[in-house]
Coordinates of C-alpha atoms in Angstrom, one line a residue:
M1 CA 19.8 -12.5 7.5
F2 CA 20.6 -10.3 4.5
K3 CA 23.9 -8.4 4.3
K4 CA 22.6 -5.8 1.8
I5 CA 19.2 -4.7 0.5
L6 CA 18.2 -2.4 -2.3
V7 CA 15.4 0.1 -1.7
A8 CA 13.3 0.5 -4.8
N9 CA 11.7 3.8 -3.9
R10 CA 12.4 7.4 -3.0
G11 CA 11.5 10.1 -0.4
E12 CA 10.5 9.5 3.2
I13 CA 9.6 5.8 2.7
A14 CA 13.1 5.1 1.2
L15 CA 14.6 6.7 4.3
R16 CA 12.3 4.7 6.5
V17 CA 13.6 1.4 5.1
I18 CA 17.2 2.6 5.1
R19 CA 17.0 3.4 8.8
A20 CA 15.5 0.1 9.7
A21 CA 18.2 -1.7 7.7
R22 CA 21.0 0.3 9.5
E23 CA 19.6 -0.7 12.9
M24 CA 19.7 -4.3 11.8
G25 CA 23.3 -4.0 10.6
I26 CA 22.3 -4.4 6.9
A27 CA 23.9 -2.3 4.2
S28 CA 21.5 -0.4 1.9
V29 CA 21.4 0.6 -1.7
A30 CA 19.4 3.6 -2.9
V31 CA 18.2 4.0 -6.4
H32 CA 17.4 7.4 -7.9
S33 CA 16.5 9.3 -11.0
T34 CA 18.6 12.2 -12.2
A35 CA 16.1 14.6 -10.6
D36 CA 16.8 13.0 -7.2
S37 CA 20.6 13.0 -7.2
D38 CA 20.6 15.3 -4.2
A39 CA 17.7 13.6 -2.4
M40 CA 18.1 12.6 1.3
H41 CA 17.6 8.9 0.7
V42 CA 20.6 9.0 -1.7
R43 CA 22.7 10.7 1.0
M44 CA 21.7 8.3 3.8
A45 CA 22.2 5.0 2.0
D46 CA 25.5 3.1 1.9
E47 CA 25.5 3.1 -1.9
S48 CA 23.4 4.6 -4.6
V49 CA 22.7 3.9 -8.3
C50 CA 21.1 6.3 -10.8
V51 CA 18.4 4.3 -12.7
G52 CA 17.2 6.8 -15.2
P53 CA 15.9 10.3 -16.1
P54 CA 13.2 12.2 -14.1
S55 CA 10.2 10.3 -15.5
S56 CA 9.2 7.6 -13.1
T57 CA 8.4 5.2 -16.0
Q58 CA 12.0 5.5 -17.1
S59 CA 13.5 5.3 -13.6
Y60 CA 11.6 4.1 -10.5
L61 CA 9.3 2.0 -12.6
S62 CA 12.0 0.6 -14.8
I63 CA 12.3 -3.1 -13.8
P64 CA 15.4 -3.8 -15.9
A65 CA 17.2 -0.8 -14.3
I66 CA 16.2 -1.8 -10.7
I67 CA 17.3 -5.4 -11.2
A68 CA 20.6 -4.2 -12.8
A69 CA 21.2 -1.9 -9.8
A70 CA 20.7 -4.8 -7.4
E71 CA 23.0 -7.1 -9.4
I72 CA 25.9 -4.6 -9.8
T73 CA 25.8 -3.7 -6.1
G74 CA 25.5 -7.3 -4.8
A75 CA 22.2 -6.7 -3.1
E76 CA 20.4 -9.8 -2.0
A77 CA 16.9 -8.5 -1.5
I78 CA 14.7 -5.6 -2.7
H79 CA 12.3 -3.6 -0.5
P80 CA 9.7 -1.8 -2.7
G81 CA 8.3 0.7 -0.1
Y82 CA 4.9 1.7 -1.2
G83 CA 3.6 2.9 -4.6
F84 CA 5.8 2.4 -7.7
L85 CA 6.5 -1.3 -8.0
S86 CA 5.3 -2.4 -4.6
E87 CA 2.2 -4.1 -5.9
N88 CA 3.5 -5.3 -9.3
A89 CA 3.3 -9.1 -9.4
N90 CA 5.4 -9.2 -12.5
F91 CA 8.2 -7.3 -10.7
V92 CA 8.1 -9.8 -7.9
Q93 CA 8.4 -12.7 -10.3
V94 CA 11.4 -11.0 -12.1
V95 CA 13.1 -10.3 -8.8
Q96 CA 12.8 -14.0 -7.9
D97 CA 13.9 -15.2 -11.4
H98 CA 17.1 -13.3 -10.8
G99 CA 17.8 -15.0 -7.6
L100 CA 16.9 -12.1 -5.4
T101 CA 14.4 -11.9 -2.5
F102 CA 11.3 -9.6 -2.7
I103 CA 10.6 -8.1 0.7
G104 CA 6.9 -8.4 0.6
P105 CA 4.1 -10.8 -0.4
T106 CA 4.2 -13.5 -3.1
A107 CA 3.4 -12.6 -6.7
E108 CA 0.3 -14.7 -6.5
H109 CA -1.1 -12.9 -3.5
I110 CA -0.4 -9.5 -5.1
R111 CA -2.1 -10.7 -8.3
V112 CA -5.2 -12.0 -6.5
M113 CA -5.7 -8.9 -4.3
G114 CA -4.8 -6.5 -7.1
D115 CA -7.9 -7.4 -9.0
K116 CA -10.9 -6.1 -7.0
I117 CA -13.3 -8.8 -8.2
T118 CA -10.9 -11.7 -7.5
A119 CA -10.0 -10.1 -4.2
K120 CA -13.7 -9.9 -3.1
D121 CA -14.4 -13.4 -4.2
T122 CA -11.3 -14.7 -2.3
M123 CA -12.2 -12.8 0.9
K124 CA -15.8 -14.1 0.8
K125 CA -14.5 -17.6 0.7
L126 CA -12.2 -16.8 3.6
G127 CA -15.2 -15.6 5.7
V128 CA -14.4 -11.8 5.4
P129 CA -17.6 -9.7 5.2
C130 CA -18.1 -7.9 1.9
V131 CA -20.1 -5.0 0.5
P132 CA -23.2 -6.2 -1.4
G133 CA -22.5 -5.9 -5.1
S134 CA -22.1 -7.6 -8.5
A135 CA -20.8 -11.1 -8.6
G136 CA -18.1 -10.1 -11.1
G137 CA -17.4 -7.6 -13.8
V138 CA -20.4 -5.7 -15.4
A139 CA -20.0 -5.6 -19.1
T140 CA -22.9 -3.5 -20.3
L141 CA -24.9 -0.5 -19.3
E142 CA -28.1 -2.5 -19.4
D143 CA -26.6 -5.0 -16.8
A144 CA -25.5 -2.0 -14.7
K145 CA -28.9 -0.5 -14.7
A146 CA -30.5 -3.8 -13.8
L147 CA -28.1 -4.2 -10.9
G148 CA -28.8 -0.6 -9.7
K149 CA -32.5 -1.4 -9.7
E150 CA -32.0 -4.7 -7.9
M151 CA -29.7 -3.3 -5.1
G152 CA -31.3 0.1 -4.8
Y153 CA -29.5 3.4 -5.3
P154 CA -27.0 4.9 -4.6
V155 CA -24.4 2.5 -6.1
I156 CA -20.7 2.9 -6.8
I157 CA -19.1 1.8 -10.1
K158 CA -15.4 0.8 -9.6
A159 CA -12.7 -0.2 -12.1
T160 CA -11.5 -3.7 -11.2
A161 CA -7.9 -2.7 -11.5
G162 CA -8.4 0.7 -9.9
G163 CA -6.9 2.4 -6.9
G164 CA -6.1 5.8 -5.4
G165 CA -9.7 7.1 -6.1
K166 CA -9.3 6.6 -9.9
G167 CA -12.1 4.7 -11.8
M168 CA -14.7 5.2 -9.0
K169 CA -18.0 6.9 -9.7
V170 CA -21.2 7.2 -7.7
A171 CA -24.7 7.0 -9.3
Q172 CA -27.3 8.4 -7.1
S173 CA -30.2 7.3 -9.4
A174 CA -30.9 5.4 -12.6
K175 CA -30.6 8.7 -14.4
E176 CA -27.0 9.1 -13.4
M177 CA -26.0 5.5 -14.1
E178 CA -25.0 5.9 -17.8
Q179 CA -22.5 8.7 -17.2
A180 CA -21.1 7.1 -14.1
F181 CA -20.7 3.8 -15.8
Q182 CA -19.0 5.1 -18.9
T183 CA -16.7 7.5 -16.9
A184 CA -15.5 4.7 -14.6
R185 CA -14.7 2.5 -17.6
A186 CA -12.9 5.3 -19.3
E187 CA -10.8 6.1 -16.2
G188 CA -10.0 2.4 -15.7
K189 CA -8.8 2.1 -19.3
S190 CA -6.7 5.3 -19.3
N191 CA -5.1 4.8 -15.8
F192 CA -4.8 1.0 -15.6
G193 CA -5.2 -0.3 -19.1
N194 CA -8.3 -2.2 -18.1
D195 CA -11.9 -0.9 -18.6
E196 CA -13.6 -3.7 -16.6
V197 CA -15.8 -2.4 -13.8
Y198 CA -17.9 -3.8 -11.0
I199 CA -20.8 -2.4 -9.0
E200 CA -21.4 -2.2 -5.2
K201 CA -24.0 -0.8 -2.9
Y202 CA -22.9 2.7 -1.9
L203 CA -23.0 3.2 1.8
T204 CA -24.1 6.7 2.7
T205 CA -22.3 7.5 6.0
P206 CA -19.5 4.9 6.5
R207 CA -16.1 5.2 8.1
H208 CA -13.0 3.9 6.4
I209 CA -11.5 1.4 8.7
E210 CA -8.4 -0.7 7.8
I211 CA -6.9 -3.7 9.7
Q212 CA -3.2 -4.1 9.7
V213 CA -2.2 -7.7 9.2
F214 CA 1.1 -9.5 9.2
G215 CA 2.0 -13.0 8.2
D216 CA 5.1 -15.2 8.2
G217 CA 4.2 -17.2 5.1
K218 CA 4.2 -20.4 7.2
G219 CA 0.5 -20.4 8.2
R220 CA 0.8 -17.9 11.0
A221 CA -0.6 -14.4 11.0
V222 CA -1.6 -11.7 13.4
H223 CA -3.5 -8.4 13.3
L224 CA -2.3 -5.1 14.8
G225 CA -5.7 -3.5 15.3
E226 CA -7.3 -0.9 13.1
R227 CA -6.7 2.6 11.7
D228 CA -9.4 5.0 11.0
C229 CA -8.7 6.8 7.7
S230 CA -12.1 8.4 7.2
L231 CA -10.9 11.9 6.6
Q232 CA -10.3 11.9 2.9
R233 CA -10.5 14.2 -0.1
R234 CA -11.3 12.6 -3.5
H235 CA -10.6 9.2 -2.0
Q236 CA -7.1 10.3 -0.9
K237 CA -6.4 10.0 2.9
V238 CA -5.4 13.1 4.7
F239 CA -5.6 12.3 8.5
E240 CA -5.2 8.8 10.0
E241 CA -5.5 7.6 13.6
A242 CA -5.2 4.4 15.7
P243 CA -7.1 3.1 17.3
G244 CA -10.3 4.1 15.6
P245 CA -12.5 6.4 17.8
A246 CA -15.7 4.6 16.8
I247 CA -14.5 1.0 17.2
S248 CA -15.0 -1.0 20.4
A249 CA -12.5 -3.5 21.8
E250 CA -15.0 -6.3 21.1
E251 CA -15.4 -5.2 17.4
R252 CA -11.6 -4.9 17.1
A253 CA -11.0 -8.4 18.4
R254 CA -13.8 -9.8 16.2
I255 CA -12.8 -8.3 12.8
G256 CA -9.1 -8.6 13.7
K257 CA -9.4 -12.3 14.2
V258 CA -11.3 -12.8 11.0
C259 CA -8.6 -11.0 9.1
A260 CA -5.7 -12.7 10.8
D261 CA -7.3 -16.1 10.2
A262 CA -7.9 -15.3 6.6
M263 CA -4.2 -14.4 6.1
A264 CA -3.1 -17.5 7.9
D265 CA -5.3 -19.7 5.7
I266 CA -3.5 -18.4 2.5
N267 CA 0.0 -18.4 4.0
Y268 CA 0.3 -14.6 3.5
I269 CA 3.8 -13.2 4.1
G270 CA 4.7 -9.8 5.3
A271 CA 2.7 -6.7 5.9
G272 CA -0.8 -6.1 4.5
T273 CA -3.8 -4.0 5.1
I274 CA -7.4 -5.1 4.7
E275 CA -9.7 -2.1 4.1
F276 CA -13.3 -1.9 5.1
L277 CA -16.2 0.5 5.1
Y278 CA -17.8 0.5 8.5
E279 CA -21.4 1.5 9.1
N280 CA -24.0 0.7 11.8
G281 CA -21.7 -1.8 13.5
E282 CA -20.9 -3.8 10.3
F283 CA -17.7 -4.1 8.4
Y284 CA -17.7 -4.4 4.6
F285 CA -14.5 -5.4 2.8
I286 CA -13.5 -3.1 -0.1
E287 CA -9.9 -4.0 -0.9
M288 CA -6.5 -5.3 0.3
N289 CA -3.2 -3.5 0.0
T290 CA -0.4 -6.1 -0.2
R291 CA 2.3 -3.7 1.0
L292 CA 3.3 -1.3 3.7
Q293 CA 0.8 1.6 4.1
V294 CA 1.7 5.3 4.2
E295 CA 0.0 5.4 7.6
H296 CA 1.8 2.5 9.1
P297 CA 3.6 4.7 11.8
V298 CA 0.4 5.1 13.8
T299 CA 0.2 1.3 14.2
E300 CA 3.9 1.2 15.1
A301 CA 3.3 3.9 17.8
I302 CA 0.5 2.2 19.6
F303 CA 2.0 -1.3 19.5
G304 CA 5.6 -0.5 19.9
V305 CA 6.7 -2.6 16.9
D306 CA 8.9 -1.8 13.8
L307 CA 6.9 -3.2 10.8
V308 CA 9.7 -2.6 8.3
R309 CA 12.1 -4.5 10.5
E310 CA 9.6 -7.3 10.7
Q311 CA 9.2 -7.3 6.9
I312 CA 12.9 -7.8 6.5
R313 CA 13.0 -10.5 9.1
V314 CA 10.3 -12.7 7.7
A315 CA 11.5 -12.2 4.1
S316 CA 14.9 -13.6 5.2
G317 CA 13.2 -16.7 6.5
L318 CA 12.9 -15.9 10.2
D319 CA 9.7 -16.2 12.3
M320 CA 7.8 -13.2 13.4
S321 CA 9.2 -11.8 16.6
F322 CA 5.8 -11.6 18.2
V323 CA 2.5 -13.6 18.4
Q324 CA -1.0 -12.2 18.8
E325 CA -0.9 -12.4 22.6
D326 CA 2.1 -10.1 22.7
L327 CA 0.3 -7.3 21.0
H328 CA -1.4 -4.7 23.2
I329 CA -2.6 -1.2 22.4
N330 CA -0.8 1.6 24.2
G331 CA -2.4 5.0 23.9
H332 CA -3.5 6.8 20.7
S333 CA -1.6 7.9 17.6
I334 CA -2.5 10.3 14.8
E335 CA -0.8 11.0 11.4
V336 CA -1.3 13.9 9.1
R337 CA 0.1 13.9 5.6
I338 CA 2.0 17.1 4.7
N339 CA 1.8 17.7 1.0
A340 CA 3.5 20.4 -1.1
E341 CA 0.2 21.8 -2.3
K342 CA -1.4 25.2 -2.5
L343 CA -4.8 25.5 -0.8
P344 CA -7.7 25.6 -1.4
N345 CA -7.3 23.7 -4.7
F346 CA -4.6 21.4 -3.5
T347 CA -2.5 22.3 -6.5
P348 CA 1.0 20.7 -6.5
C349 CA 3.6 23.2 -5.4
P350 CA 7.2 22.0 -6.1
G351 CA 10.1 24.3 -5.4
R352 CA 13.1 25.0 -3.2
I353 CA 12.9 24.7 0.5
T354 CA 14.4 27.8 2.0
Q355 CA 14.0 26.7 5.6
Y356 CA 12.9 23.4 7.2
H357 CA 12.6 22.7 10.9
A358 CA 11.0 19.4 12.1
P359 CA 9.0 19.4 15.4
G360 CA 10.2 17.3 18.3
G361 CA 9.5 16.4 21.9
L362 CA 7.8 13.5 23.6
G363 CA 5.6 11.5 21.3
V364 CA 6.4 13.3 18.1
R365 CA 7.8 11.7 15.0
M366 CA 8.4 13.4 11.6
D367 CA 9.0 11.2 8.6
S368 CA 10.3 13.4 5.9
A369 CA 13.2 13.6 3.4
L370 CA 13.2 17.4 3.4
Y371 CA 16.3 19.6 4.3
D372 CA 17.2 23.3 4.0
G373 CA 17.9 24.0 0.3
Y374 CA 16.3 20.9 -1.1
S375 CA 14.4 21.4 -4.3
I376 CA 11.1 19.4 -4.5
P377 CA 11.0 18.0 -8.0
P378 CA 7.8 18.3 -10.0
F379 CA 7.8 14.8 -11.3
Y380 CA 6.4 12.8 -8.3
D381 CA 3.8 12.6 -5.7
S382 CA 3.4 15.8 -3.6
L383 CA 3.7 14.1 -0.2
I384 CA 6.7 15.6 1.5
G385 CA 6.3 14.5 5.0
K386 CA 4.2 12.7 7.6
L387 CA 3.8 14.1 11.1
I388 CA 2.9 11.4 13.6
V389 CA 2.1 12.0 17.3
H390 CA 1.4 9.6 20.1
G391 CA -0.3 10.2 23.5
R392 CA -1.7 8.4 26.4
D393 CA -5.2 8.9 25.0
R394 CA -6.9 10.7 22.0
P395 CA -7.2 14.2 23.6
E396 CA -3.5 14.1 24.5
A397 CA -2.6 13.0 21.0
L398 CA -4.7 15.9 19.5
A399 CA -3.1 18.4 21.8
R400 CA 0.3 17.1 20.9
L401 CA -0.5 17.3 17.2
N402 CA -1.6 20.9 17.6
R403 CA 1.7 21.7 19.4
A404 CA 3.8 19.9 16.8
L405 CA 2.1 21.6 13.9
G406 CA 3.0 24.9 15.5
E407 CA 6.7 23.9 15.6
L408 CA 6.9 22.7 12.0
I409 CA 8.5 25.1 9.6
V410 CA 8.5 24.5 5.8
D411 CA 9.4 27.7 4.0
G412 CA 9.7 28.2 0.2
V413 CA 6.7 26.3 -0.9
D414 CA 3.0 26.1 0.0
T415 CA 1.9 23.1 2.1
T416 CA -1.2 21.6 3.6
V417 CA -0.2 22.5 7.1
P418 CA -2.8 25.3 7.4
L419 CA -5.5 22.7 6.6
F420 CA -4.7 20.8 9.8
H421 CA -4.6 24.0 11.9
Q422 CA -8.1 24.7 10.8
L423 CA -9.3 21.1 11.2
L424 CA -8.1 21.1 14.8
Q425 CA -10.6 23.9 15.6
E426 CA -13.5 21.7 14.6
E427 CA -15.6 20.0 17.2
A428 CA -16.1 16.9 15.0
I429 CA -12.4 16.3 15.0
H430 CA -12.2 16.4 18.7
T431 CA -15.3 14.1 19.2
G432 CA -14.3 11.8 16.4
D433 CA -17.7 12.2 14.9
Y434 CA -17.0 12.1 11.2
N435 CA -17.3 9.7 8.2
I436 CA -15.7 9.5 4.7
H437 CA -17.7 12.3 3.4
W438 CA -17.1 14.8 6.2
L439 CA -13.9 16.4 4.9
E440 CA -15.2 17.1 1.4
H441 CA -18.4 18.6 2.8
W442 CA -16.3 20.8 5.2
L443 CA -14.0 21.9 2.3
E444 CA -17.1 22.8 0.1
T445 CA -18.5 24.9 2.9
R446 CA -15.3 26.9 3.3
F447 CA -13.8 27.0 -0.1
G448 CA -16.5 25.9 -2.6
D449 CA -15.7 23.2 -5.1
A450 CA -12.0 23.1 -4.4

């Protein structure tokens, strides 16, 4: 087992990894920019190293600085959290070249799944169901129009290197294809340095269902059920729950086995999430995230496992501490993402926290790096906390979420907490009758084009 690990991230996810390491008796090293000198993850770690100025490209994304921090502190392994360098295959290779262990998948698996076309081809060969679409990249507008006609509209054009909702455009008709095609290419080039796009059939009322998988890199893998992440705004998740309210036990077992078998076949190591669109009883693969997800706590809640602890274990060479037969769902869990944003436009709202009080009680977990007097810097993602609740069933989880939101105090900045208070008054939320378009339609009805 490792004696010391470096956490190449910030905020609540850095704290999450530091806490798991401490429980395992492992020392932790925090890295930080000059803007994060007073951040909670820096205070909580056993050691800390400043890796650069506020800009993430010069600090948290600086591979030489991260490696140097690991070497000068004697860290044996690096946990990337999510975002930043977590899905950078080059970073994984550099980590290994310097005699360190990357706590996550191999560089090859990250590379394969990071390209949407290669990922889809790989999953097809592994028996995972995929959305109908182009066989590869689509180079010209003429080819795009031909595919649109062949598949039938609407279609969605996606940047092959895309993610986070960037480089994705829907064409409802042949008339809309040119603008959607050119815009998706331009966004792919500007955000990812790659203007290649592919085209898929656009499902009209799907849910976003993702399967949590975990492998030991030795040909063994399991699934830990699904999460429903259908409540999204501009392809960004807002509200996640497990198990999915629309998924039956039979469907869960079927798609879960397909995913676990696929990961076992490729000797996948660590945590990963296979994302699907689900419509009319069918699952359609869209992408795989080769890392821990923001919403992993809901899976931990219903299965009673620590996914970060397990990541560290298998990266050190140990076997997984559970097999598929050990994993049984207990109750229902919901997570809401608390962002420092001003409604209704979701404008980032950095600033000083004048008062912070986390909710508590049975079945309530608050993952946050906030504290009284903390100044949220303007340089990074606006996520400031995740409120996770667990109950015996979905109604109890919803009631517990309502109670916990009422206890949460974040003064000094605007947050998205009022959004969840309003959502919990909607019948569709209580019945679970929603899809990936529901939230945006709801927001339009109340706030216009926010």
